[in-house]
Short mmCIF file of C-alpha atoms in Angstrom, two decimals:
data_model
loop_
_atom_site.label_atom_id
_atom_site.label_comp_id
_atom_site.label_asym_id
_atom_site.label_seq_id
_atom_site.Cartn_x
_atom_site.Cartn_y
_atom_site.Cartn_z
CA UNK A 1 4.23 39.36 -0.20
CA UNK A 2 0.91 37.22 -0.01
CA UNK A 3 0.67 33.83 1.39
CA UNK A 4 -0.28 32.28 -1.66
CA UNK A 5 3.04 34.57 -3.55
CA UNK A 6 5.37 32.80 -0.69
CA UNK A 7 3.70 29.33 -0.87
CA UNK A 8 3.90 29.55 -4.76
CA UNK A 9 8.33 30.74 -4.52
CA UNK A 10 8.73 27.62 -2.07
CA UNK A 11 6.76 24.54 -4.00
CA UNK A 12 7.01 26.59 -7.19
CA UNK A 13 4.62 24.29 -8.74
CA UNK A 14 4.11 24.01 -12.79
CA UNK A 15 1.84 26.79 -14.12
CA UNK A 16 -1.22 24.60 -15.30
CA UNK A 17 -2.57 27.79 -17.63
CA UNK A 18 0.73 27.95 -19.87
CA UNK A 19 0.68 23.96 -19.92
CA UNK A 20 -3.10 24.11 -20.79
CA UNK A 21 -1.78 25.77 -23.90
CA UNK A 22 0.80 23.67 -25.35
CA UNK A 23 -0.56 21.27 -27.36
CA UNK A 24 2.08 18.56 -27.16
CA UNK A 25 1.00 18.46 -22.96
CA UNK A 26 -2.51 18.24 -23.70
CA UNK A 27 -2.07 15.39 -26.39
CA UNK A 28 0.39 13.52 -23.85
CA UNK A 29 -2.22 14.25 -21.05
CA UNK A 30 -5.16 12.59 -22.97
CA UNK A 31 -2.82 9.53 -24.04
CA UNK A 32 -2.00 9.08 -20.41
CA UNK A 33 -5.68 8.99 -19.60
CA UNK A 34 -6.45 6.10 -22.26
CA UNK A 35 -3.37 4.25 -20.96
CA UNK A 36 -4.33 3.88 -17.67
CA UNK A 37 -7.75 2.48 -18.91
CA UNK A 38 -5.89 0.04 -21.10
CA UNK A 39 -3.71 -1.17 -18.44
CA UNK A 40 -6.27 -1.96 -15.99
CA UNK A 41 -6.92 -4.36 -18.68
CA UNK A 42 -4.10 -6.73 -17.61
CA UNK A 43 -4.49 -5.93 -14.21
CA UNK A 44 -7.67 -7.22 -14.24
CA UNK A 45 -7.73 -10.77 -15.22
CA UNK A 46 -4.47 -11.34 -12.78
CA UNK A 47 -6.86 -10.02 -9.88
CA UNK A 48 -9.78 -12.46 -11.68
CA UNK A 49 -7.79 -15.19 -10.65
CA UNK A 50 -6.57 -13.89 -7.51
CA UNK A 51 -10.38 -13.26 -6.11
CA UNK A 52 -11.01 -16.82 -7.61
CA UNK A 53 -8.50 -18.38 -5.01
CA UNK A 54 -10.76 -16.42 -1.96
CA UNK A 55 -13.85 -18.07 -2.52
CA UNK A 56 -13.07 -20.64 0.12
CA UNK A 57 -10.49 -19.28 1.47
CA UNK A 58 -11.07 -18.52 5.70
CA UNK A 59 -11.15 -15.45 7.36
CA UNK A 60 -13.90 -13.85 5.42
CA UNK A 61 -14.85 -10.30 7.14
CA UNK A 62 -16.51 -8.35 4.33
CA UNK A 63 -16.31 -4.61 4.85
CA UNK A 64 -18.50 -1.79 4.62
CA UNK A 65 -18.52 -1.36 0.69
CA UNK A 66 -19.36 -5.27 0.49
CA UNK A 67 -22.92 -3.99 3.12
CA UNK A 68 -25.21 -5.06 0.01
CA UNK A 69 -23.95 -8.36 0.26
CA UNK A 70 -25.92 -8.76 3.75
CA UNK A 71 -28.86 -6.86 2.54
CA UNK A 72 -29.37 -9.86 -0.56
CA UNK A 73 -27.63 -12.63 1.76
CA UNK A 74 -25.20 -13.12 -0.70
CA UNK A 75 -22.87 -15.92 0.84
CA UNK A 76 -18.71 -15.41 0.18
CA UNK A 77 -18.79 -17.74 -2.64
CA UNK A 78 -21.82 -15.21 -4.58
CA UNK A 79 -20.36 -11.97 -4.03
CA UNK A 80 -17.09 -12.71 -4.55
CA UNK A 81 -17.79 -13.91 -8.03
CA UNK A 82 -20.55 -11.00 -8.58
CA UNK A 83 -17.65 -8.51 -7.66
CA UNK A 84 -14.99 -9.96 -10.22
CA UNK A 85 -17.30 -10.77 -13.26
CA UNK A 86 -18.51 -6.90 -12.36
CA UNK A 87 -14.73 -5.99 -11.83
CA UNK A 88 -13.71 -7.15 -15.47
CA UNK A 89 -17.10 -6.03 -17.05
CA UNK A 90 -16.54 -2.24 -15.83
CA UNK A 91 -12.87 -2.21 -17.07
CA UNK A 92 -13.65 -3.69 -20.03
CA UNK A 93 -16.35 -0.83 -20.35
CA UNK A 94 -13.41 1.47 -19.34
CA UNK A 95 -11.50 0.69 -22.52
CA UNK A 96 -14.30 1.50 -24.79
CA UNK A 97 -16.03 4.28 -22.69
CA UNK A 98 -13.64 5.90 -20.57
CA UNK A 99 -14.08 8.97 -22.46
CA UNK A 100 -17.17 9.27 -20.99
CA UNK A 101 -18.32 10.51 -17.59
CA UNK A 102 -20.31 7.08 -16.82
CA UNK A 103 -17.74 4.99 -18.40
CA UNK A 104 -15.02 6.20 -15.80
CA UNK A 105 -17.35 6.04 -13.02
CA UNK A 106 -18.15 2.53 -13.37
CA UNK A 107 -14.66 1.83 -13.81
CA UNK A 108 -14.45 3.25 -10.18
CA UNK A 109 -17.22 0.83 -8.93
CA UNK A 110 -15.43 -1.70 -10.68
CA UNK A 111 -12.25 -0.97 -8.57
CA UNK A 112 -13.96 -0.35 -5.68
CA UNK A 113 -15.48 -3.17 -5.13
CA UNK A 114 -12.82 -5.18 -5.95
CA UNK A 115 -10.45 -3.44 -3.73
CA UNK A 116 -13.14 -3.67 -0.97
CA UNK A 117 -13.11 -7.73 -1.79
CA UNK A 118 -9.52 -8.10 -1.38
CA UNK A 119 -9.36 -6.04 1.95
CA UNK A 120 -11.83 -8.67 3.86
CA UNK A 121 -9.71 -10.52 4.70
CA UNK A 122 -8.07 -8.82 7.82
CA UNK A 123 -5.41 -6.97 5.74
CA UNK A 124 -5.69 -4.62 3.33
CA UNK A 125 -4.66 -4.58 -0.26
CA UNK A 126 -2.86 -1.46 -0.12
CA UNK A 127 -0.83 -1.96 -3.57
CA UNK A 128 -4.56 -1.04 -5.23
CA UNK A 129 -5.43 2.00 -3.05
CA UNK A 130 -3.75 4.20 -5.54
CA UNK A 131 -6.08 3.11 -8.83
CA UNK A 132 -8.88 3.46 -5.82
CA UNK A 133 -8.13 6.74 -5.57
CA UNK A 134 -7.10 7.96 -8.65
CA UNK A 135 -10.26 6.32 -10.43
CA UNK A 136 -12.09 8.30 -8.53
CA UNK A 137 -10.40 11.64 -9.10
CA UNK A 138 -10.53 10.66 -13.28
CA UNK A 139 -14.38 10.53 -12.95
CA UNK A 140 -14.09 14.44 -12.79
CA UNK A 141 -12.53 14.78 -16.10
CA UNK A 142 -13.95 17.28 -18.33
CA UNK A 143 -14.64 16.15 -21.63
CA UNK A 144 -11.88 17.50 -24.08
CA UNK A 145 -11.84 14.55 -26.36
CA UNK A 146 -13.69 15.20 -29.76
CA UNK A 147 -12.30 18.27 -30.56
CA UNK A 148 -13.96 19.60 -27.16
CA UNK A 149 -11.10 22.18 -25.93
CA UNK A 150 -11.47 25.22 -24.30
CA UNK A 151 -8.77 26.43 -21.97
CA UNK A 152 -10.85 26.15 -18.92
CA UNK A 153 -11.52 22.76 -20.07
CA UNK A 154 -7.89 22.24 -20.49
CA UNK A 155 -6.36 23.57 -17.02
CA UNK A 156 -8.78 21.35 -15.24
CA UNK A 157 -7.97 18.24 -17.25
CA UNK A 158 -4.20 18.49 -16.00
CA UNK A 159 -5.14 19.98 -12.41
CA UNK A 160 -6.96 16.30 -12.13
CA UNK A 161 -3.77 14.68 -13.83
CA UNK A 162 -1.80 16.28 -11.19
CA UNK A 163 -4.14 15.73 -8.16
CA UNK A 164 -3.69 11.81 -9.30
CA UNK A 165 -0.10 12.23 -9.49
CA UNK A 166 -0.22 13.85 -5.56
CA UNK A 167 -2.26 11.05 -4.02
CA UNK A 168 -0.41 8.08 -5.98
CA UNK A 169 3.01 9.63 -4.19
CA UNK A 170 1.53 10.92 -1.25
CA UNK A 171 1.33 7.81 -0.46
CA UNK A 172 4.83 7.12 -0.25
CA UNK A 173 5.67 10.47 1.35
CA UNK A 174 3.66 9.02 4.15
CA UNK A 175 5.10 5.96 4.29
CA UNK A 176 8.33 7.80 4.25
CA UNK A 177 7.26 10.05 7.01
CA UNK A 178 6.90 7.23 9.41
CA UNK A 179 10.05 5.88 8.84
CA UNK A 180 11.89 8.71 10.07
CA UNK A 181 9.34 8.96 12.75
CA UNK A 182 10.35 5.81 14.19
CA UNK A 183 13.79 6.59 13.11
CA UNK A 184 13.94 8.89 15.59
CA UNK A 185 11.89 7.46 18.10
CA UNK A 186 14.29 4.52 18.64
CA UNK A 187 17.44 5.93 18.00
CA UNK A 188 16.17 8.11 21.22
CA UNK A 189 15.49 4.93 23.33
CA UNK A 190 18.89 3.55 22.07
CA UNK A 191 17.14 0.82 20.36
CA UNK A 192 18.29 -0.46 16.50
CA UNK A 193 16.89 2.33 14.02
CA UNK A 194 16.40 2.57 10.54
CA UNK A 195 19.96 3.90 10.07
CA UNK A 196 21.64 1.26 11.88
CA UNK A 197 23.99 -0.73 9.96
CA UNK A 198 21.63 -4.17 10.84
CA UNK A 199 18.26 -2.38 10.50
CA UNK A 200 17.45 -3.95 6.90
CA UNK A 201 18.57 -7.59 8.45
CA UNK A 202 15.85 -6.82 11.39
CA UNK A 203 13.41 -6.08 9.17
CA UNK A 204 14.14 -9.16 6.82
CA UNK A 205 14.50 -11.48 9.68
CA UNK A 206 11.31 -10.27 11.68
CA UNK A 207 9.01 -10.39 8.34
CA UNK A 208 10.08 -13.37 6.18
CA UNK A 209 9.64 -16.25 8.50
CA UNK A 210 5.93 -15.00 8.10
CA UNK A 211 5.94 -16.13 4.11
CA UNK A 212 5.13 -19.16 2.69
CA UNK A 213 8.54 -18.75 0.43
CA UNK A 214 11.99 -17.71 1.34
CA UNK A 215 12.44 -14.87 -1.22
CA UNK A 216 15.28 -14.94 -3.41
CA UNK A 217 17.47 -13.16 -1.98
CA UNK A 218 16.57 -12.18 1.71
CA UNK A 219 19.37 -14.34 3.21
CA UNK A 220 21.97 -12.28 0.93
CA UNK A 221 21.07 -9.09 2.13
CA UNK A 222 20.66 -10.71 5.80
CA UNK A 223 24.62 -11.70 5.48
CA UNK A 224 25.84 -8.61 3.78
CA UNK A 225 24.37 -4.98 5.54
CA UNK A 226 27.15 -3.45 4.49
CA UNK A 227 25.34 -3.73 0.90
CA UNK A 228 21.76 -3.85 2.38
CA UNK A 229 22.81 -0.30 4.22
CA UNK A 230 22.92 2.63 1.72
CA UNK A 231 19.73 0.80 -0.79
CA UNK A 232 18.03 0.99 2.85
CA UNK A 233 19.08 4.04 3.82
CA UNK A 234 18.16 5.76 0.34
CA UNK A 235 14.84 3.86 0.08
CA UNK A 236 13.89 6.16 3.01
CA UNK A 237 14.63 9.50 1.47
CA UNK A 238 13.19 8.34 -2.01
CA UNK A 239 9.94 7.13 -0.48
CA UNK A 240 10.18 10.69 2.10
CA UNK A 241 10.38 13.01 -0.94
CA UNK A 242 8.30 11.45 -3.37
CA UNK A 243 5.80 13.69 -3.38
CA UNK A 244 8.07 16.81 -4.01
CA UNK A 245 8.66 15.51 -7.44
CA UNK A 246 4.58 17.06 -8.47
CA UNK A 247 6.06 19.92 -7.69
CA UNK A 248 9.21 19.50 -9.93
CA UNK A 249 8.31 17.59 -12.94
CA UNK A 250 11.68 17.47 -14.24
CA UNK A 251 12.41 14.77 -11.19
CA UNK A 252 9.63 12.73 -12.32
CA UNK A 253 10.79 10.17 -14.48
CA UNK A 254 13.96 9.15 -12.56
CA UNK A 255 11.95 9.25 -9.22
CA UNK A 256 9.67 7.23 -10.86
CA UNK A 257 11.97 4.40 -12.30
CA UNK A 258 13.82 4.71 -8.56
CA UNK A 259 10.36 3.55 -6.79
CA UNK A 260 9.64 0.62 -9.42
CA UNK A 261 13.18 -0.26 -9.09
CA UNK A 262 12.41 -0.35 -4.96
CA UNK A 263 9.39 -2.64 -5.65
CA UNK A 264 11.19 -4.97 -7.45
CA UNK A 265 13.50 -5.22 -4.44
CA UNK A 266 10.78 -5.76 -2.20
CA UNK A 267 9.28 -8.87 -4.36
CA UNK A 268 12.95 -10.51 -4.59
CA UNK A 269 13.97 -9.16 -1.12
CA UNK A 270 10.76 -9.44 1.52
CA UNK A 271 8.40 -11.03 -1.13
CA UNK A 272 5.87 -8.53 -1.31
CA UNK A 273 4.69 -7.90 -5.00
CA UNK A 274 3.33 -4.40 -5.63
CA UNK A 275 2.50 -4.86 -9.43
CA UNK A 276 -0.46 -2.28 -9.43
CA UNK A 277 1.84 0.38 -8.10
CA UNK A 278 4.29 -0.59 -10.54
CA UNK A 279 1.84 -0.18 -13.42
CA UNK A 280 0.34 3.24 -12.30
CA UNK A 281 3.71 4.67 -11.89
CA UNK A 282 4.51 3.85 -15.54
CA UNK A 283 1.20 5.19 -16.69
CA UNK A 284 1.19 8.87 -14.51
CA UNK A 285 5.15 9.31 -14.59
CA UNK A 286 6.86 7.70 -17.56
CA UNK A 287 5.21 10.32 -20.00
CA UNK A 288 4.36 12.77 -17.60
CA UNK A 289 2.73 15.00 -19.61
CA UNK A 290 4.22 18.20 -16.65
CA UNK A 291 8.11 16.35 -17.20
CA UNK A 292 10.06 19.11 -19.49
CA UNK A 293 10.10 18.03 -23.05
CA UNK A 294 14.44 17.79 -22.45
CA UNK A 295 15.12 18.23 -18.86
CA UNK A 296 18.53 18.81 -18.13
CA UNK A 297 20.84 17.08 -15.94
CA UNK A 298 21.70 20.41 -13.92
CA UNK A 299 17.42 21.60 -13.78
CA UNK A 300 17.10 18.06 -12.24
CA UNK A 301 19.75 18.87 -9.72
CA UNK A 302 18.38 22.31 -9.28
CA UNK A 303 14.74 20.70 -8.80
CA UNK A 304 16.14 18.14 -6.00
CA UNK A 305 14.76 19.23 -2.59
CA UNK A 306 16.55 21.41 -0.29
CA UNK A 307 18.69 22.64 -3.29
CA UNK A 308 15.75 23.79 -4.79
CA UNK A 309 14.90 25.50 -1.65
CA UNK A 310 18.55 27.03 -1.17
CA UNK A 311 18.70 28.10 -5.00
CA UNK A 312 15.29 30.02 -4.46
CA UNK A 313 16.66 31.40 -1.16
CA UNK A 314 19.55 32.67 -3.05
CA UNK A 315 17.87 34.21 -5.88
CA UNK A 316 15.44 35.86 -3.21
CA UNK A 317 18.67 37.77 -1.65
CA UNK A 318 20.66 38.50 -4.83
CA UNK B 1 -17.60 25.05 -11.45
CA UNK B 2 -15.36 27.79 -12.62
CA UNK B 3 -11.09 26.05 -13.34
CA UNK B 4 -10.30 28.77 -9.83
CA UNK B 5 -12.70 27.25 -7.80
CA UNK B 6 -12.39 23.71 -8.92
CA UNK B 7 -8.45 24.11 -8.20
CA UNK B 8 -9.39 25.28 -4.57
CA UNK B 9 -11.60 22.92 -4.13
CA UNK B 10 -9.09 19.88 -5.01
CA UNK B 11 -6.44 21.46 -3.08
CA UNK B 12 -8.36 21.90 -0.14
CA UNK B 13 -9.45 18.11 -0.77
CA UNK B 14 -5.99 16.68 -1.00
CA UNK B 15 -4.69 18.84 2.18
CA UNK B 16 -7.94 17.29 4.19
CA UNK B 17 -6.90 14.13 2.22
CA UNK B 18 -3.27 14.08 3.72
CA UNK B 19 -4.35 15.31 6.90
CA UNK B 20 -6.78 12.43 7.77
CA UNK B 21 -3.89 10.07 6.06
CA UNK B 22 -1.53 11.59 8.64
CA UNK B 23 -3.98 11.16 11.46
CA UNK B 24 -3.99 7.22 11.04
CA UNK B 25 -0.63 6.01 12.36
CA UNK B 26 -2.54 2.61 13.80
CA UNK B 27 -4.42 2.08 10.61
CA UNK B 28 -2.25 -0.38 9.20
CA UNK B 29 -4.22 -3.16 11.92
CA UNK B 30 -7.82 -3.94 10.54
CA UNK B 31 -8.64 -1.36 8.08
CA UNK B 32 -12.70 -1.74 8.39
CA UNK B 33 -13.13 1.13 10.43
CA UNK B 34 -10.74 3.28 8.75
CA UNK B 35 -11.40 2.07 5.02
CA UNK B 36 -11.18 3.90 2.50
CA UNK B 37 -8.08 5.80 4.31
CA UNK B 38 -4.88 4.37 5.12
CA UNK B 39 -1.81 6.34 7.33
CA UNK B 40 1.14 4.15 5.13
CA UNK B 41 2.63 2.97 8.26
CA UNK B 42 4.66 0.19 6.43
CA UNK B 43 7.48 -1.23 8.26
CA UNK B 44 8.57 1.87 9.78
CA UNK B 45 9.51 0.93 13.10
CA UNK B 46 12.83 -1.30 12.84
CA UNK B 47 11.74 -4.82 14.86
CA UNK B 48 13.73 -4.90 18.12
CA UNK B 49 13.76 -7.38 20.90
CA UNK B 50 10.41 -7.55 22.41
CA UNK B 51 7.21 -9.76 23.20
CA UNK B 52 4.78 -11.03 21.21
CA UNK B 53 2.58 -14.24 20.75
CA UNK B 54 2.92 -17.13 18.29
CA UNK B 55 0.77 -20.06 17.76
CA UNK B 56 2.31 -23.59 17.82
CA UNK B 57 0.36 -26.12 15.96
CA UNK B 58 0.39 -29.13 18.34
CA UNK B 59 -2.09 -31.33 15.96
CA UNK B 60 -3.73 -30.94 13.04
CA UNK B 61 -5.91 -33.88 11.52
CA UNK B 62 -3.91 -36.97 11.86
CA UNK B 63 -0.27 -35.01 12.43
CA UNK B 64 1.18 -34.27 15.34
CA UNK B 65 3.61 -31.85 15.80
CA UNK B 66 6.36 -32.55 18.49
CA UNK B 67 8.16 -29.89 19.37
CA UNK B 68 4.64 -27.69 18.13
CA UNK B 69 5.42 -26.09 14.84
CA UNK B 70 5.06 -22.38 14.94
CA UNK B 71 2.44 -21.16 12.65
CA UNK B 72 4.30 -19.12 10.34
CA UNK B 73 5.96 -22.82 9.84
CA UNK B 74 2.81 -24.35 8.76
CA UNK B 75 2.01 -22.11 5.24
CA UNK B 76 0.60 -25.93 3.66
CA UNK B 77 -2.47 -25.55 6.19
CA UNK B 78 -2.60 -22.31 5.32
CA UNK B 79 -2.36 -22.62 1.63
CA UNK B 80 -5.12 -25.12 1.42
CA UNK B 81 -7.23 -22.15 2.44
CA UNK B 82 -6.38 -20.05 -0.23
CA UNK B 83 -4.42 -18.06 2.79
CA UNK B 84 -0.92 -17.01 4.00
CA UNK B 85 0.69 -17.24 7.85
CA UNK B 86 0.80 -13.06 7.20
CA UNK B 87 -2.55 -13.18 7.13
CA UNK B 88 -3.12 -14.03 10.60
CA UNK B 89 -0.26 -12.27 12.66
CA UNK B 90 -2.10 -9.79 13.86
CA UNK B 91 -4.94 -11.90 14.64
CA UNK B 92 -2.60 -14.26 16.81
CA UNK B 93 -1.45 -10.69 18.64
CA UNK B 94 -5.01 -9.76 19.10
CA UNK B 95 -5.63 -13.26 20.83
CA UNK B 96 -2.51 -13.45 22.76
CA UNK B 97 -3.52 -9.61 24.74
CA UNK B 98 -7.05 -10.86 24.84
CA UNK B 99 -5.77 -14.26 26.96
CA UNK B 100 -3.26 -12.47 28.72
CA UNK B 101 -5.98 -9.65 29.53
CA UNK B 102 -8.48 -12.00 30.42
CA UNK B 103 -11.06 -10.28 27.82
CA UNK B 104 -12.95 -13.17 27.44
CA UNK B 105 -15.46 -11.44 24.75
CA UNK B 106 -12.61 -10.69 22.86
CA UNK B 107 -10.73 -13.72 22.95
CA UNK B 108 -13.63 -15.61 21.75
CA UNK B 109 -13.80 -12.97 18.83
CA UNK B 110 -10.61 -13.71 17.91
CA UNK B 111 -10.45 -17.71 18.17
CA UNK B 112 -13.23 -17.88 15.80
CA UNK B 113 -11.40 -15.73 13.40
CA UNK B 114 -8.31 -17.93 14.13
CA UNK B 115 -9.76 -21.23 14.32
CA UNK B 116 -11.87 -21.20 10.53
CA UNK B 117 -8.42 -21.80 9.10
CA UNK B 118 -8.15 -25.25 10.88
CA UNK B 119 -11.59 -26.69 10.20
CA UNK B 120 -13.07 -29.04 9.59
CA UNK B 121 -10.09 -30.66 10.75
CA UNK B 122 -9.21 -31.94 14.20
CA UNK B 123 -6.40 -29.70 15.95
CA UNK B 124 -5.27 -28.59 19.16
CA UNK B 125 -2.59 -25.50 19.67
CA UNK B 126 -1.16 -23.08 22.19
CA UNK B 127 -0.22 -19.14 22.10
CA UNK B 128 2.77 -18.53 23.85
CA UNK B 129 4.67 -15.09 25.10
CA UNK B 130 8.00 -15.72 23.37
CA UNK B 131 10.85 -12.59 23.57
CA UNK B 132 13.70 -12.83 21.37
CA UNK B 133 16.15 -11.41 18.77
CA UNK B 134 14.86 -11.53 15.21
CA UNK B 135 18.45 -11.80 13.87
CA UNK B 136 19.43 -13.52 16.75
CA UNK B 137 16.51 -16.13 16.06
CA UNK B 138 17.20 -16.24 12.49
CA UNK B 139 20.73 -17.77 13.13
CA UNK B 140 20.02 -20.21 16.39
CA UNK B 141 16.84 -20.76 16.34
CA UNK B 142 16.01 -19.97 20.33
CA UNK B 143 13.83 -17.48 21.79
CA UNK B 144 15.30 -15.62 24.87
CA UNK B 145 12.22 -16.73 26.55
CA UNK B 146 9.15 -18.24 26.12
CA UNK B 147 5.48 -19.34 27.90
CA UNK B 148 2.48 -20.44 27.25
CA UNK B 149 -0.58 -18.35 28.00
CA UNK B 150 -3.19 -21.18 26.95
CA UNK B 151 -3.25 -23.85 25.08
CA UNK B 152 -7.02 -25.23 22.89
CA UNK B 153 -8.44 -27.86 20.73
CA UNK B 154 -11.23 -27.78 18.13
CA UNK B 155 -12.57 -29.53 15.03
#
């Protein structure tokens, strides 16, 4: 059996060339597109506002995507507003244009320079890296709209819809990863880990005194890790297998609503608001247009990881 | 491009993708140099009893702070520069290893960095070595130890 056979029987990823043909995908695929256009919408003026409040403030350090700002000795004050006024022009182009091949590439400017405006200031914005990244992957959309379809033109519209979907949850996958990293590295130097039964408390205790605001309800789940325990403990397998869930459509919508759920908890719980990530999980996973059209609750078992794995294993030897 | 070649080409991009995201496991500290990648090191590691530096505030403008209020204490200052204590923790790290290092180029790096949050207003602090519990701190109050690696005015 080829590499690429035994690769394909253990992610058994969706077959992009039978979706390409159905119709109902390619219609969802295209409204998913528009959404996310649309949405950056209402992102955009809370971010307007947001950049307005760093025109004075300190600890200014533009990075390497802000370099023009040098070149025309544009102070903090300039290019900050030059960046948002550009920001909400090139989304606001987005909503009319995005159709287009320009239109979605200065929508990536747009982001980019905005995201590069709101990392200068010795911490990163990671909540927007995921419209950084999938902005860029949209500019690469063939045009379909128009009455333009041809199956080529099809399978590459949802391989691009996909590769979005893999970096958005990548991202947690990674983050996941490094949890049981350190997992493992302290529960070897018999220090508290991430499954200890005060690990959440640690992490609560360590990072909130840093805030300007108590959130709501840190000093509940500081009293009570017997509650704070298994929403900890499953936070790291949700975040760990995220990404499995490209691979198995049918887990997309419930992983989905699991991860906005978790960012939720972190704005009421640590105080850490990830509304970007919220609003590109509803646009790439709520109407996934791989998710079955009915998905059973016993595929979505079947599609869980490790089970899916066992199942295949099974199958292999019967 | 041919829909076989584009898809090898993606995948191949988003393996080299993960890859370099997997090869970042510091990048969470002062992204310039690693921008536009990021590892997604959040709060893995569970905080356990160790060292690390605060700043006390022992003045600012007309106030004075006795005992010094610890910076993450002081979010108004903060605030009035559009900022957040968060902000600056690793900065105050950064500051505290350059002192105790005696890296005088860095240190003065760092103070700058540090010290455009206070101006134009008068102030005088100190970084101190402090080990403690989190949760432990959280109920009492008191660090297992504490000293002071330097203490410095401006404004």
């Amino acid at each position: 059996m080829s590499g690429n056979r035994i690769l394909k029987n253990i992610l058994g990823y969706p077959s992009l060339t039978l979706l390409s043909k159905d119709m109902r995908v390619m219609t969802i695929s295209q409204t998913v597109i528009s959404f996310y256009y649309y949405v950056l919408v209402y992102l955009a003026f809370d971010v307007f506002m947001q950049m307005g409040n760093q025109i004075n403030a300190a600890g200014y350090s533009p990075i390497w995507p802000l370099y023009w700002s040098n070149l025309f000795s544009a102070n903090q004050e300039m290019t900050i507003n030059l960046v948002r006024f550009f920001f909400v022009f090139t989304v606001l182009a987005g909503v009319f244009f995005h159709k287009k091949f320009w239109g979605r590439l200065i929508v990536f400017f747009g982001i980019w320079q905005m995201h590069a405006v709101l990392s200068s200031f010795y911490h990163p914005s990671h909540q927007w890296y995921p419209w950084l990244y999938t902005s860029f992957i949209f500019i690469f959309l063939p045009d379909i709209w128009n009455g333009k379809i041809s199956p080529e033109s099809n399978k590459k519209f949802l391989l691009l819809i996909w590769a979005a979907q893999f970096v958005v949850l990548l991202a947690y996958t990674l983050s996941g990863i490094w949890k049981f990293v350190a997992l493992f590295q302290q529960f070897s130097a018999g220090q508290v880990h991430g499954f200890s039964k005060d690990a959440f408390a640690y992490q609560l205790t360590d990072w909130v005194p840093r805030l300007s605001a108590k959130p709501e309800f840190a000093d509940f789940f500081i009293d009570h890790p017997e509650i704070a325990w298994p929403l900890y403990v499953g936070s790291y397998f949700l975040e760990l297998f995220a990404v499995w869930t490209v691979f198995r459509p049918s887990l997309q919508k419930i992983w989905a609503i699991s991860l906005i759920i978790f960012h939720f908890g972190t704005v009421f719980i640590m105080g850490i608001s990830f509304m970007p990530s919220v609003m590109i999980l509803i646009v790439l996973f709520l109407n996934s247009p791989f998710s079955p059209e009915k998905s059973s609750l016993k595929q979505m078992i079947c599609d869980l990881p490790a089970v899916s794995q066992f199942l295949l294993l099974l199958k292999k030897r019967g | 491009m041919g829909y076989a070649l584009e898809k090898k080409v993606v995948v191949i991009m988003l393996i080299i993708f993960s890859l370099i995201s997997l090869s970042l496991p510091e990048s969470s500290r002062y992204m310039k140099e690693f921008y536009p990648f990021f590892g997604w090191d959040l709060f893995d590691a569970i905080p356990v009893p160790r060292d690390r530096y605060e700043l006390f505030l022992i003045s600012y403008g007309d106030s004075k702070f006795n005992p010094p209020l610890n910076y993450s204490e002081a979010s108004e200052i903060f605030k009035s520069k559009s900022g957040f204590p968060t902000q600056y923790y690793n900065l105050v790290q950064d500051f505290g290893k350059a002192i105790t290092s005696r890296n005088k180029e860095a240190e003065k790096i760092v103070r700058k960095k540090i010290e455009d949050v206070f101006y134009p207003q008068p102030f005088e602090y100190e970084i101190r070595i402090v080990n403690f519990d989190q949760l432990e701190y959280w109920k009492t109050k008191k660090y297992k130890n504490e000293t002071v690696v330097g203490v410095f005015k401006g404004g």
